Structures are given as C-alpha cells and as structure tokens.
Amino acid sequence: MPDNFRSHVVTQGVQRSPNRAMLRAVGFGDNDFLKAIVGIANSYSTITPCNMGINQLAQRAEAGIRAAGAMPQMFGTITISDGISMGTEGMKYSLVSREVIADSIETACTGQSMDGVLAIGGCDKNMPGAMIAIARMNIPAIFVYGGTIKPGHHNGRDLTIVSAFEAVGEYSAGRIPYEELLEVERKACPGAGSCGGMYTANTMSSAFEAMGMSLPYSSTMAAEDAEKADSTEKSAFVLVEAIRKQLLPRQILTRKAFENAISVIMAVGGSTNAVLHLLAIAHTAGVELTLDDFETIRARVPVLCDLKPSGQFVATDLHRAGGIPQVMKMLLVHDLLHGDALTITGQTIAEVLADVPAEPRPDQFVIHPWDKPIYPQGHLAILRGNLATEGAVAKITGVKKPVITGPARVFESEEACLDAILAGKIVAGDVVVIRYEGPKGGPGMREMLAPTSAIIGAGLGDSVGLITDGRFSGGTYGMVVGHVAPEAAVGGTIALVQEGDIITIDAPQRLLQLHVSDEELRSRRQNWQPRPPRYTKGVLAKYAKLVSSSSVGAVTDLDL
C-alpha cells in the first residue's frame, strides 16, 4: 500500500503533471511519487547558539528519511534568542515567536500536503511552537531537540548563561570586580546548544520525551555530541514507520501524556514557562487542562533532581546520571506516571522504560533516591488571592523565607525596575511589582531574567519578593511570582497597586494578596483607564488583539 496518505493529492493523476514537474526539480524521480513526503521543519540559524548546530541534525534527518523509503522536504522556521533579546524591547517578540513558528510549520506542511513532519528546535519557543503545530495538524510527527549546551568553566565552577546575568548584579552591587564579570561573560557559553540548566528549553525537551513525542534519552543529549545526530537519524526512521501505521499525534497527546509531562517537570525542577506552554498545547490538542491540574500534581510529586538554576548540576550531568528515563521510571514504580500512555515508537511508556532500573545509580548525585528527595513536593505552585483571581505561577522551593509581606515598589516596565535595582534603590523587605508586561500589555509577556538575576546578584534573593504579569526565564529562582492574571492591561488588580501598599506572598498557603480594602479597590478601579495600545501595526499589534490570558496559555485562537 502506498505511503502517500496526504501527498497523493499533489503527486497522482494526469492533472498533477505540473506538480510533479516541480517536484522533479527538487530531486524526485519516477519511483518517488508513491512515497511519503516528510517535512523537516528546520529552525537552524546563527541568531543563537541554541540553534546553530541544528542544520547538521536536519541533514542527518534528511538522510534517515530517504533511507527509510520516504522523500524529505526541508523548510526553515524562525527563532528568537531569549538570552540575547532579554532586557530589551526585542524580548516582546519571544512568546510571539511561538505562534509564528506554529503557524509557519502548519502553513508549510498543510500547504504542501505533507504526510508527516520531523520538527527540530533549540531555543525556548521552538518546542512549544512546533508542538502546537503538530497538535493542530494531527499528521504523524516527531520532535527532535537540538541539544543542550555544555557548561562553561571558571575558577572550578560550572557556568551557564544565568551566571552572566547574575554576575551583572554582583558587579553592580560591588561584590566582584569588572575583570571577574568579563571572565564569566567570556566563558559562560562555550559552544552550540540550548542554555544548560533545567531552564525552559531543557524543561520542554524533557516534557516532550515524557509525553512520548521524542525518543528516549534524546532530551538531555549535548548538541555537539555524536549521539545527538545518531538519535536524530533514528527519529527519522521512527517517524516514517509512524506514517505507515498512521500513528497520529492526538493518539499520543492525551490527558495522560500531559499529566506525565507535568509530573516529570515537577521532579526535575523545571521552568515556570512549562505551565504556559503545556496549557497552550493542550488547548490545541483538545485536551482539558487547567492551572489547578498543576497544583494537584505538584502536591504529590517530589523534586528529585539537583539542577540549576537553584541546584548544582546541568542537563549534561543529568544525561550521564540516567536522563529523563531514569526519572520517569522512579515516578512509574511509585504510581505517579501513566505507564499505558502511548509513544511515537508505538510502545507504551511502561514498555519503553522496561529495562531502566527503579532507583538511580549510587555513583551519581544529580538524581536523588526516592527516599531522599530534594523537596517532598513539587516546586511550581499556583498562587491565588485578590492580586491574582485567575491565578499566578511561582517557584516556591529553595527560598529561605517562604512568606514575605512588605511594601510595594511599583514599576511600569522591566527597564525601570532594573535601573532601580542596579542603583541600589531596592532593599530587603520590598515587594517589587512589574506590570503592563503581560500578554496584551507588553505585548508579548517578556521574561524578567535581568531584574531577578540582578536581585540575586545583589544578595537580596531571600529578602525581596517580585511579582509581575510578565514571565520568568527558566533560569529565574527566588521569591518571584509571574503570570499574574488578570494582567494590568485588562484591569487586573495588579494595575491598581500603589507605591507603598502592603503585599503578601505566602508560598505555603499559595496566597498572593494586596492588603487594601475592597472599598478602596472599587474606588481605584472606577478611576482606572486602560492604556492605549503600544503598537498599532505589525505582528505585536496583531498579537495584542488576539492573545488570551496567561491563565489559559496565552493562546491566540481562544475565541475564534
């Protein structure tokens, strides 16, 4: 039986002679028109180290697809470097790029009637962007992670890009000389690959492996290691077989798969951005998922891995210690993973993990034994209160003061806040409020790695709280609360906070409360006026018009 389940509409019949003529120009021969046409969504670019090694992987995928008896068609998609755009106006385009990536993959694959797609991504939004497209199209698909960067080294410690952000705060606080800052800058990023801790890229690659949409062990491989290219070629063979069996993404992206992903994210100490992205993917896949589901799973899953940003190790250390399969097996044997969930290989999760030991090796220190977790419960908590009636997301583990009550220091932008921190105007006990940085208000929901890292670098990480309707980088840690919803731009309570108001962040009670009377808030709300749009043309204007609340994933097709 031919494998061209979808592509036959452009390759078969006398009337398609012109179509075949075009395909012959790109390498098709007489015997190729009954084969599956497989797209390779290639996010290669030299914009960022995260993606600069991807073209070689795409070429291995191309060879694998041909060897498996299908016809590859490679096309490009974009990326934005969060690390390079961080702290600038350009960061507003980062979350927007998730939608652009999804739309571009859908456009190419559907417009060309492809039979399947192998998507390769590196930087943060490549992964959720690709998975949104995969869920939307529901054609056989596999995701290949471009791989993690290896750590830099300086004075006997491992460095990541977050080391450079924190060094800025240390230098500004007078804690290190400029020469030390420069050495950290020079050594933080030694080569190709996505940021090396359990930041957003490695979090999402781990989630996709847990969901069964990527091959086992692939999510923690280093970009520059040979096994990453070998795994990419193997992924091509697996995808072609999935096309022949018509194994579709929505058969894999079930409620059980999302619960597995959340459990793994909690166990590895993953990024707050995973909440936003998994909500968006679930929406596209037609799976019911809410913020409350994250809280339910958080309460029963321990943090098992000692990984940066708040821990010691990086993703390559996790890989050597057994990778995501080792973490998954521990969850499985303790009934915290759905073993009957399907994977792209055609096997169930339990079958994939059959030969993985139930406990980690004793000669490694990255993955803790089950009876000695880093923390007994997960680290990503959903906070609510009058400041976040729709919810907010916080990392609550590893902070010395899990409850902070203090005066609000209000800033209307990330830049204004960073200037105040670096000038020494933020002191212990303050609760920093950064608003009008939400999905609509930014627009684009910028990450706040620059101010949070500056707070850490200044030695205030355990004594200053920070709340925002924007996002945080996967590299952020400390008493910080993001994704505050409703956001300021739509009149959320965060828009009504005034300088000096008392705010409580209570992690154990999962509370975010503004200590202002309901009567006073009603008065302030009557006097509040929405701000005019910051952009009236182009992609940011379109995004602001369409985007939903962060509490439902900041999707752009909620009401369409």
Coordinates of C-alpha atoms in Angstrom, one line a residue:
M1 CA 0.0 0.0 0.0
P2 CA 1.4 3.4 -0.9
D3 CA 2.6 5.7 2.0
N4 CA 1.5 8.9 0.4
F5 CA -1.7 9.2 2.5
R6 CA -1.9 13.0 2.0
S7 CA 0.7 13.9 -0.6
H8 CA -1.1 11.8 -3.3
V9 CA -3.2 14.9 -4.0
V10 CA -0.2 16.6 -5.5
T11 CA 1.6 13.6 -7.0
Q12 CA -1.1 11.4 -8.6
G13 CA -3.0 11.8 -11.8
V14 CA -2.6 13.3 -15.2
Q15 CA -3.8 16.7 -13.9
R16 CA -0.8 16.7 -11.5
S17 CA 1.8 16.6 -14.2
P18 CA 2.9 20.2 -13.5
N19 CA 3.1 19.5 -9.8
R20 CA 5.4 16.5 -10.5
A21 CA 7.5 18.6 -12.8
M22 CA 8.2 21.0 -9.9
L23 CA 9.0 18.1 -7.6
R24 CA 11.4 16.6 -10.2
A25 CA 13.4 19.8 -10.0
V26 CA 14.0 19.3 -6.2
G27 CA 15.1 15.7 -6.6
F28 CA 12.1 13.4 -7.2
G29 CA 12.4 10.6 -9.7
D30 CA 9.8 8.3 -11.4
N31 CA 9.8 5.9 -8.4
D32 CA 9.4 8.5 -5.7
F33 CA 5.8 9.7 -6.3
L34 CA 4.2 6.9 -4.3
K35 CA 6.5 7.5 -1.3
A36 CA 5.5 9.6 1.8
I37 CA 6.6 13.2 1.6
V38 CA 8.0 14.1 5.0
G39 CA 8.7 17.7 6.0
I40 CA 11.7 18.7 8.1
A41 CA 11.0 21.8 10.0
N42 CA 14.5 23.2 10.4
S43 CA 15.0 26.0 12.9
Y44 CA 18.7 26.4 12.1
S45 CA 20.1 29.9 12.5
T46 CA 23.2 31.7 13.7
I47 CA 21.0 34.0 15.7
T48 CA 21.7 32.0 18.8
P49 CA 24.0 29.1 20.0
C50 CA 20.8 27.2 20.8
N51 CA 20.1 26.7 17.0
M52 CA 23.5 27.0 15.3
G53 CA 24.1 23.2 15.3
I54 CA 20.7 22.2 14.0
N55 CA 21.4 22.2 10.3
Q56 CA 23.7 19.3 10.7
L57 CA 21.0 17.4 12.5
A58 CA 18.5 18.3 9.8
Q59 CA 20.8 16.8 7.2
R60 CA 21.0 13.6 9.2
A61 CA 17.2 13.5 9.4
E62 CA 17.1 14.0 5.7
A63 CA 19.4 11.1 5.1
G64 CA 17.4 8.9 7.5
I65 CA 14.1 9.7 5.8
R66 CA 15.5 8.7 2.5
A67 CA 17.0 5.5 3.9
A68 CA 13.6 4.7 5.4
G69 CA 12.0 4.9 2.0
A70 CA 10.3 8.3 2.1
M71 CA 11.0 11.7 0.5
P72 CA 12.2 14.6 2.7
Q73 CA 11.4 18.2 2.1
M74 CA 13.3 20.6 4.2
F75 CA 11.9 24.1 5.1
G76 CA 13.0 26.7 7.6
T77 CA 11.3 28.3 10.5
I78 CA 12.4 31.1 12.8
T79 CA 13.8 31.5 16.3
I80 CA 14.3 34.3 18.7
S81 CA 17.2 34.2 21.2
D82 CA 15.7 34.9 24.6
G83 CA 19.2 35.3 26.1
I84 CA 20.2 37.9 23.5
S85 CA 16.8 39.8 23.5
M86 CA 16.5 39.7 27.3
G87 CA 16.0 43.0 28.9
T88 CA 15.3 44.8 25.6
E89 CA 12.3 45.7 23.5
G90 CA 13.1 42.7 21.4
M91 CA 12.1 40.3 24.2
K92 CA 8.4 41.2 23.4
Y93 CA 8.8 39.1 20.3
S94 CA 9.9 35.9 22.1
L95 CA 6.5 34.5 23.1
V96 CA 5.0 35.9 19.9
S97 CA 7.5 33.7 18.0
R98 CA 5.8 30.6 19.5
E99 CA 2.8 31.4 17.5
V100 CA 4.8 32.4 14.4
I101 CA 6.6 29.1 14.5
A102 CA 3.4 27.1 14.9
D103 CA 1.8 29.0 12.0
S104 CA 4.8 28.6 9.7
I105 CA 5.0 24.8 10.3
E106 CA 1.3 24.4 9.7
T107 CA 1.4 26.6 6.6
A108 CA 4.3 24.6 5.0
C109 CA 3.1 21.1 5.9
T110 CA -0.6 21.7 5.1
G111 CA 0.1 23.9 2.1
Q112 CA 2.3 21.2 0.6
S113 CA 0.1 18.3 1.6
M114 CA 3.0 16.6 3.5
D115 CA 2.4 13.1 5.0
G116 CA 4.3 13.8 8.2
V117 CA 6.8 16.2 9.8
L118 CA 10.0 16.0 11.8
A119 CA 10.5 19.2 13.7
I120 CA 13.9 20.2 15.1
G121 CA 14.2 23.0 17.6
G122 CA 16.6 24.5 20.0
C123 CA 15.7 27.8 21.7
D124 CA 12.8 28.0 24.1
K125 CA 9.8 28.7 21.9
N126 CA 10.9 26.3 19.1
M127 CA 9.5 23.4 21.1
P128 CA 6.0 24.6 22.1
G129 CA 5.7 26.3 18.7
A130 CA 6.4 23.1 16.9
M131 CA 4.1 21.0 19.2
I132 CA 1.2 23.4 18.8
A133 CA 1.5 23.0 15.0
I134 CA 1.8 19.2 15.4
A135 CA -1.3 19.0 17.6
R136 CA -3.2 21.4 15.3
M137 CA -2.4 19.5 12.0
N138 CA -2.6 16.0 13.6
I139 CA -0.4 14.4 11.0
P140 CA 2.3 11.9 12.0
A141 CA 5.1 13.8 13.7
I142 CA 8.2 13.6 15.9
F143 CA 10.1 16.3 17.7
V144 CA 13.9 16.3 17.8
Y145 CA 15.6 18.6 20.3
G146 CA 18.7 20.3 19.0
G147 CA 20.5 19.5 22.2
T148 CA 21.8 21.3 25.3
I149 CA 25.0 23.3 25.5
K150 CA 27.9 22.0 27.6
P151 CA 28.7 24.1 30.7
G152 CA 31.4 26.7 30.7
H153 CA 34.1 26.6 33.4
H154 CA 35.7 29.3 35.6
N155 CA 37.5 29.0 38.9
G156 CA 36.3 25.5 39.4
R157 CA 32.6 26.1 38.9
D158 CA 30.3 25.3 36.0
L159 CA 28.9 28.3 34.2
T160 CA 25.6 28.9 32.3
I161 CA 24.1 32.0 30.7
V162 CA 22.4 32.7 34.0
S163 CA 25.9 33.0 35.6
A164 CA 26.5 36.0 33.3
F165 CA 23.1 37.7 34.3
E166 CA 23.9 37.2 38.0
A167 CA 27.4 38.5 37.5
V168 CA 25.9 41.8 36.3
G169 CA 24.1 42.1 39.7
E170 CA 27.2 41.1 41.6
Y171 CA 29.3 43.7 39.8
S172 CA 26.7 46.4 40.2
A173 CA 26.5 45.7 44.0
G174 CA 30.3 45.9 44.2
R175 CA 30.7 42.2 45.1
I176 CA 33.0 41.4 42.2
P177 CA 35.4 43.4 40.1
Y178 CA 34.8 44.1 36.4
E179 CA 37.6 41.7 35.4
E180 CA 35.6 38.8 37.0
L181 CA 32.4 39.9 35.2
L182 CA 34.3 39.8 31.9
E183 CA 35.7 36.3 32.6
V184 CA 32.3 35.0 33.3
E185 CA 31.0 36.6 30.1
R186 CA 33.8 35.0 28.1
K187 CA 33.3 31.5 29.4
A188 CA 29.6 31.1 30.1
C189 CA 28.6 29.8 26.6
P190 CA 31.4 27.6 25.2
G191 CA 29.6 26.3 22.1
A192 CA 26.4 25.1 20.4
G193 CA 23.3 24.1 22.3
S194 CA 20.5 25.5 24.4
C195 CA 21.0 27.0 27.8
G196 CA 22.4 24.3 30.0
G197 CA 20.5 24.2 33.3
M198 CA 16.9 23.0 33.7
Y199 CA 15.8 26.2 32.1
T200 CA 12.9 26.4 29.6
A201 CA 14.5 24.7 26.6
N202 CA 15.6 21.6 28.6
T203 CA 12.4 21.7 30.5
M204 CA 10.3 21.5 27.4
S205 CA 12.5 18.9 25.7
S206 CA 12.1 16.8 28.9
A207 CA 8.3 17.3 28.8
F208 CA 8.1 16.1 25.2
E209 CA 10.2 13.0 26.0
A210 CA 7.8 12.3 28.9
M211 CA 4.8 12.8 26.6
G212 CA 6.2 10.2 24.1
M213 CA 6.7 12.7 21.2
S214 CA 10.5 12.4 21.3
L215 CA 12.8 9.4 21.6
P216 CA 14.0 8.2 25.0
Y217 CA 17.2 9.9 26.3
S218 CA 17.1 12.5 23.5
S219 CA 16.0 15.4 25.7
T220 CA 19.3 15.7 27.6
M221 CA 21.9 15.0 24.9
A222 CA 24.5 17.6 24.2
A223 CA 24.2 19.4 20.9
E224 CA 27.8 18.7 20.0
D225 CA 27.9 15.0 20.8
A226 CA 27.7 12.4 18.1
E227 CA 24.8 10.6 19.9
K228 CA 22.6 13.6 19.2
A229 CA 23.0 13.2 15.4
D230 CA 22.5 9.5 15.7
S231 CA 19.3 9.9 17.6
T232 CA 18.1 12.4 15.0
E233 CA 18.6 9.8 12.2
K234 CA 16.8 7.2 14.3
S235 CA 13.9 9.6 14.8
A236 CA 13.5 9.8 11.1
F237 CA 13.1 6.0 10.8
V238 CA 10.6 6.0 13.7
L239 CA 8.6 8.8 12.0
V240 CA 8.4 7.0 8.7
E241 CA 7.1 3.9 10.4
A242 CA 4.5 6.1 12.3
I243 CA 3.4 7.4 8.9
R244 CA 2.9 3.8 7.6
K245 CA 0.9 2.9 10.7
Q246 CA -0.9 6.3 10.7
L247 CA 0.0 6.8 14.4
L248 CA -1.2 10.4 14.9
P249 CA -0.2 13.0 17.5
R250 CA -3.6 13.2 19.2
Q251 CA -3.4 9.5 19.9
I252 CA -0.2 10.3 21.9
L253 CA -1.1 13.8 23.2
T254 CA -3.8 12.6 25.6
R255 CA -4.7 13.7 29.1
K256 CA -2.4 11.0 30.5
A257 CA 0.5 12.3 28.4
F258 CA 0.1 15.9 29.8
E259 CA -0.1 14.5 33.4
N260 CA 3.1 12.6 32.7
A261 CA 4.8 15.7 31.4
I262 CA 3.8 17.7 34.5
S263 CA 5.0 15.0 36.8
V264 CA 8.4 14.9 35.2
I265 CA 8.7 18.7 35.2
M266 CA 8.0 18.8 38.9
A267 CA 10.5 16.0 39.5
V268 CA 13.3 17.7 37.6
G269 CA 12.6 21.3 38.9
G270 CA 11.6 22.7 35.5
S271 CA 10.7 26.1 34.3
T272 CA 7.6 28.1 35.1
N273 CA 7.2 28.6 31.3
A274 CA 6.2 24.9 31.1
V275 CA 2.8 25.9 32.7
L276 CA 2.1 28.4 29.9
H277 CA 3.2 26.2 27.1
L278 CA 1.5 23.0 28.2
L279 CA -1.8 24.9 28.6
A280 CA -1.4 26.1 25.1
I281 CA -0.6 22.7 23.6
A282 CA -3.4 21.1 25.5
H283 CA -5.8 23.7 24.2
T284 CA -4.7 23.0 20.6
A285 CA -4.9 19.2 21.1
G286 CA -8.4 19.4 22.6
V287 CA -7.3 18.2 26.0
E288 CA -8.8 19.7 29.1
L289 CA -6.0 21.1 31.3
T290 CA -6.1 23.9 33.8
L291 CA -3.8 25.6 36.3
D292 CA -5.4 23.6 39.1
D293 CA -4.1 20.4 37.5
F294 CA -0.5 21.6 38.0
E295 CA -1.2 22.3 41.7
T296 CA -2.8 18.8 42.1
I297 CA 0.2 17.1 40.6
R298 CA 2.7 19.3 42.5
A299 CA 1.3 18.2 45.8
R300 CA 2.1 14.5 45.1
V301 CA 5.4 14.6 43.1
P302 CA 8.7 15.2 44.9
V303 CA 11.6 17.2 43.4
L304 CA 14.3 14.5 42.7
C305 CA 16.9 16.3 40.7
D306 CA 19.6 18.8 41.9
L307 CA 19.7 21.0 38.8
K308 CA 20.4 24.7 38.1
P309 CA 19.1 27.4 38.4
S310 CA 18.7 26.7 42.2
G311 CA 20.7 23.5 42.3
Q312 CA 24.2 22.4 41.4
F313 CA 24.1 20.4 38.1
V314 CA 23.3 21.0 34.4
A315 CA 21.5 18.9 31.8
T316 CA 24.5 17.0 30.6
D317 CA 25.1 15.8 34.2
L318 CA 21.5 14.6 34.3
H319 CA 22.1 12.8 31.0
R320 CA 25.1 10.9 32.4
A321 CA 23.1 10.1 35.5
G322 CA 20.4 8.3 33.5
G323 CA 18.5 11.1 31.9
I324 CA 14.7 11.5 31.8
P325 CA 14.1 7.8 31.5
Q326 CA 15.6 7.3 35.0
V327 CA 13.4 10.0 36.5
M328 CA 10.3 8.6 34.7
K329 CA 11.0 5.0 35.9
M330 CA 11.1 6.3 39.5
L331 CA 7.8 8.0 39.0
L332 CA 6.3 5.0 37.3
V333 CA 7.2 2.5 40.1
H334 CA 5.6 4.9 42.6
D335 CA 2.4 5.2 40.6
L336 CA 3.0 8.8 39.6
L337 CA 3.2 8.1 35.8
H338 CA 0.7 6.6 33.4
G339 CA 2.6 3.6 32.0
D340 CA -0.1 2.8 29.5
A341 CA 0.3 6.1 27.7
L342 CA 1.4 5.7 24.0
T343 CA 4.7 6.9 22.5
I344 CA 5.7 7.8 18.9
T345 CA 7.6 4.5 18.8
G346 CA 4.4 2.6 19.1
Q347 CA 5.3 1.3 22.5
T348 CA 3.8 2.4 25.8
I349 CA 5.7 4.3 28.4
A350 CA 6.0 1.2 30.5
E351 CA 7.4 -0.8 27.6
V352 CA 10.0 2.0 26.9
L353 CA 11.1 2.0 30.5
A354 CA 11.1 -1.7 31.0
D355 CA 14.9 -2.1 31.3
V356 CA 15.5 1.1 33.3
P357 CA 16.4 0.5 37.0
A358 CA 13.9 1.5 39.6
E359 CA 16.5 3.6 41.5
P360 CA 19.3 5.8 40.3
R361 CA 22.9 4.7 40.4
P362 CA 24.7 5.3 43.7
D363 CA 27.8 6.8 42.0
Q364 CA 25.9 10.0 40.9
F365 CA 24.5 12.9 42.8
V366 CA 22.2 14.5 40.3
I367 CA 19.1 12.3 40.8
H368 CA 18.3 11.7 44.4
P369 CA 17.0 8.4 45.7
W370 CA 13.2 8.3 46.2
D371 CA 13.5 8.3 50.0
K372 CA 15.8 11.3 50.0
P373 CA 14.3 13.8 47.6
I374 CA 15.5 17.4 47.3
Y375 CA 12.0 18.5 48.3
P376 CA 9.0 16.3 49.2
Q377 CA 6.6 18.2 46.9
G378 CA 6.9 19.9 43.5
H379 CA 8.3 23.4 43.1
L380 CA 5.8 25.1 40.7
A381 CA 2.9 26.4 42.7
I382 CA -0.3 28.2 41.6
L383 CA -0.9 31.2 43.8
R384 CA -4.3 32.9 44.1
G385 CA -5.7 35.9 46.0
N386 CA -7.1 39.3 45.3
L387 CA -4.0 40.1 43.3
A388 CA -4.4 37.0 41.0
T389 CA -8.0 35.9 40.9
E390 CA -7.3 33.8 37.8
G391 CA -4.0 32.5 39.2
A392 CA -0.3 33.1 39.1
V393 CA 2.8 30.8 38.9
A394 CA 5.7 30.7 41.3
K395 CA 8.7 28.6 42.1
I396 CA 8.3 28.0 45.9
T397 CA 11.1 25.6 46.8
G398 CA 14.6 26.6 47.9
V399 CA 13.7 30.0 49.3
K400 CA 14.7 30.7 52.9
K401 CA 11.7 33.0 53.5
P402 CA 8.6 31.3 52.0
V403 CA 6.4 34.2 53.3
I404 CA 7.2 37.9 52.5
T405 CA 5.0 40.8 53.5
G406 CA 6.3 44.2 52.5
P407 CA 5.7 47.5 50.8
A408 CA 5.1 47.5 47.0
R409 CA 7.7 49.1 44.8
V410 CA 5.8 49.7 41.6
F411 CA 7.3 49.8 38.1
E412 CA 5.5 50.2 34.8
S413 CA 8.2 48.3 32.9
E414 CA 11.1 45.9 33.3
E415 CA 13.7 48.5 32.3
A416 CA 12.6 51.0 35.1
C417 CA 12.8 48.2 37.6
L418 CA 16.2 47.0 36.5
D419 CA 17.6 50.6 36.8
A420 CA 16.3 50.9 40.4
I421 CA 17.8 47.5 41.4
L422 CA 21.2 48.4 39.9
A423 CA 21.1 51.8 41.6
G424 CA 20.6 50.2 45.0
K425 CA 17.1 51.5 45.4
I426 CA 15.5 48.2 46.3
V427 CA 16.1 47.0 49.8
A428 CA 15.4 43.9 51.9
G429 CA 11.6 43.5 52.6
D430 CA 10.5 45.2 49.4
V431 CA 7.9 43.5 47.1
V432 CA 8.7 44.6 43.6
V433 CA 5.8 44.9 41.2
I434 CA 6.4 45.0 37.4
R435 CA 3.2 45.5 35.5
Y436 CA 2.0 46.1 32.0
E437 CA 4.3 43.4 30.8
G438 CA 1.5 40.7 30.3
P439 CA 0.5 39.1 27.0
K440 CA -1.6 42.1 25.9
G441 CA 0.1 44.8 27.9
G442 CA 3.7 44.2 26.8
P443 CA 2.6 43.0 24.5
G444 CA 4.4 39.6 24.5
M445 CA 4.8 38.9 28.2
R446 CA 8.6 39.4 28.5
E447 CA 10.8 37.3 30.7
M448 CA 12.2 39.1 33.7
L449 CA 15.6 37.4 34.0
A450 CA 17.6 40.6 34.1
P451 CA 15.9 42.1 37.2
T452 CA 15.6 38.7 39.0
S453 CA 19.2 37.9 38.4
A454 CA 20.2 41.4 39.5
I455 CA 18.3 40.8 42.7
I456 CA 20.1 37.5 43.2
G457 CA 23.5 39.1 42.3
A458 CA 22.9 41.9 44.8
G459 CA 22.4 39.3 47.6
L460 CA 18.7 40.1 48.0
G461 CA 17.3 36.8 46.6
D462 CA 15.9 35.7 50.0
S463 CA 14.7 39.0 51.2
V464 CA 13.0 40.7 48.2
G465 CA 9.8 39.5 46.6
L466 CA 8.9 40.2 42.9
I467 CA 5.5 39.8 41.2
T468 CA 4.7 40.5 37.6
D469 CA 2.1 39.9 34.9
G470 CA 5.1 39.0 32.7
R471 CA 7.0 35.8 32.7
F472 CA 10.2 34.5 34.1
S473 CA 13.1 32.8 32.4
G474 CA 13.7 29.2 33.2
G475 CA 16.9 30.5 34.8
T476 CA 15.0 32.5 37.4
Y477 CA 14.7 31.5 41.1
G478 CA 13.9 33.2 44.4
M479 CA 10.7 34.5 45.8
V480 CA 9.2 35.5 42.5
V481 CA 5.6 35.2 41.1
G482 CA 4.8 35.6 37.4
H483 CA 1.9 35.1 35.0
V484 CA -0.3 37.2 37.4
A485 CA -3.8 37.2 35.9
P486 CA -5.8 39.1 35.1
E487 CA -3.0 41.3 33.8
A488 CA -2.7 45.0 34.3
A489 CA -3.7 45.8 30.7
V490 CA -7.2 44.4 31.1
G491 CA -7.7 46.0 34.5
G492 CA -6.5 43.2 36.8
T493 CA -5.8 44.1 40.4
I494 CA -2.1 44.4 39.7
A495 CA -3.0 47.6 37.8
L496 CA -4.4 49.1 40.9
V497 CA -1.4 48.6 43.2
Q498 CA 0.1 51.9 44.5
E499 CA 3.6 52.5 45.8
G500 CA 3.8 51.5 49.5
D501 CA 0.8 49.3 49.5
I502 CA 1.4 46.1 51.6
I503 CA 1.6 42.9 49.7
T504 CA 1.9 39.3 51.0
I505 CA 3.4 36.4 49.1
D506 CA 2.7 33.3 51.1
A507 CA 4.1 30.2 49.4
P508 CA 2.9 27.6 51.9
Q509 CA -0.7 29.0 51.7
R510 CA -0.3 29.7 47.9
L511 CA -1.6 33.2 48.5
L512 CA -0.9 36.5 46.7
Q513 CA -2.7 39.2 48.5
L514 CA -2.9 43.0 48.3
H515 CA -3.8 44.4 51.8
V516 CA -6.1 47.1 50.5
S517 CA -9.9 47.1 51.4
D518 CA -12.4 46.0 48.8
E519 CA -14.0 49.5 49.1
E520 CA -10.6 51.2 48.2
L521 CA -10.0 48.8 45.3
R522 CA -13.5 49.6 43.9
S523 CA -12.7 53.3 44.1
R524 CA -9.4 52.8 42.4
R525 CA -11.0 50.6 39.7
Q526 CA -13.5 53.3 38.9
N527 CA -10.6 55.8 38.3
W528 CA -8.5 53.3 36.2
Q529 CA -8.3 53.8 32.5
P530 CA -6.9 51.2 30.0
R531 CA -3.8 52.4 28.3
P532 CA -3.8 52.9 24.5
P533 CA -2.2 50.1 22.5
R534 CA 1.6 50.4 22.4
Y535 CA 1.7 49.1 18.9
T536 CA -0.9 49.7 16.1
K537 CA 0.8 47.9 13.2
G538 CA 2.6 44.7 12.6
V539 CA 2.9 41.4 14.5
L540 CA 2.8 42.8 18.0
A541 CA -0.4 44.7 17.3
K542 CA -2.0 41.6 15.9
Y543 CA -0.8 39.5 18.8
A544 CA -2.1 42.0 21.4
K545 CA -5.5 42.0 19.7
L546 CA -5.8 38.2 19.7
V547 CA -3.9 36.9 22.7
S548 CA -5.8 35.4 25.7
S549 CA -4.9 35.4 29.4
S550 CA -1.8 33.6 30.6
S551 CA -4.1 31.5 32.8
V552 CA -5.2 29.7 29.7
G553 CA -1.8 29.6 27.9
A554 CA -1.7 33.0 26.2
V555 CA -3.1 31.4 23.0
T556 CA -4.2 33.4 20.0
D557 CA -7.2 31.4 18.9
L558 CA -9.3 31.0 22.0
D559 CA -12.4 32.8 20.8
L560 CA -12.0 32.1 17.1

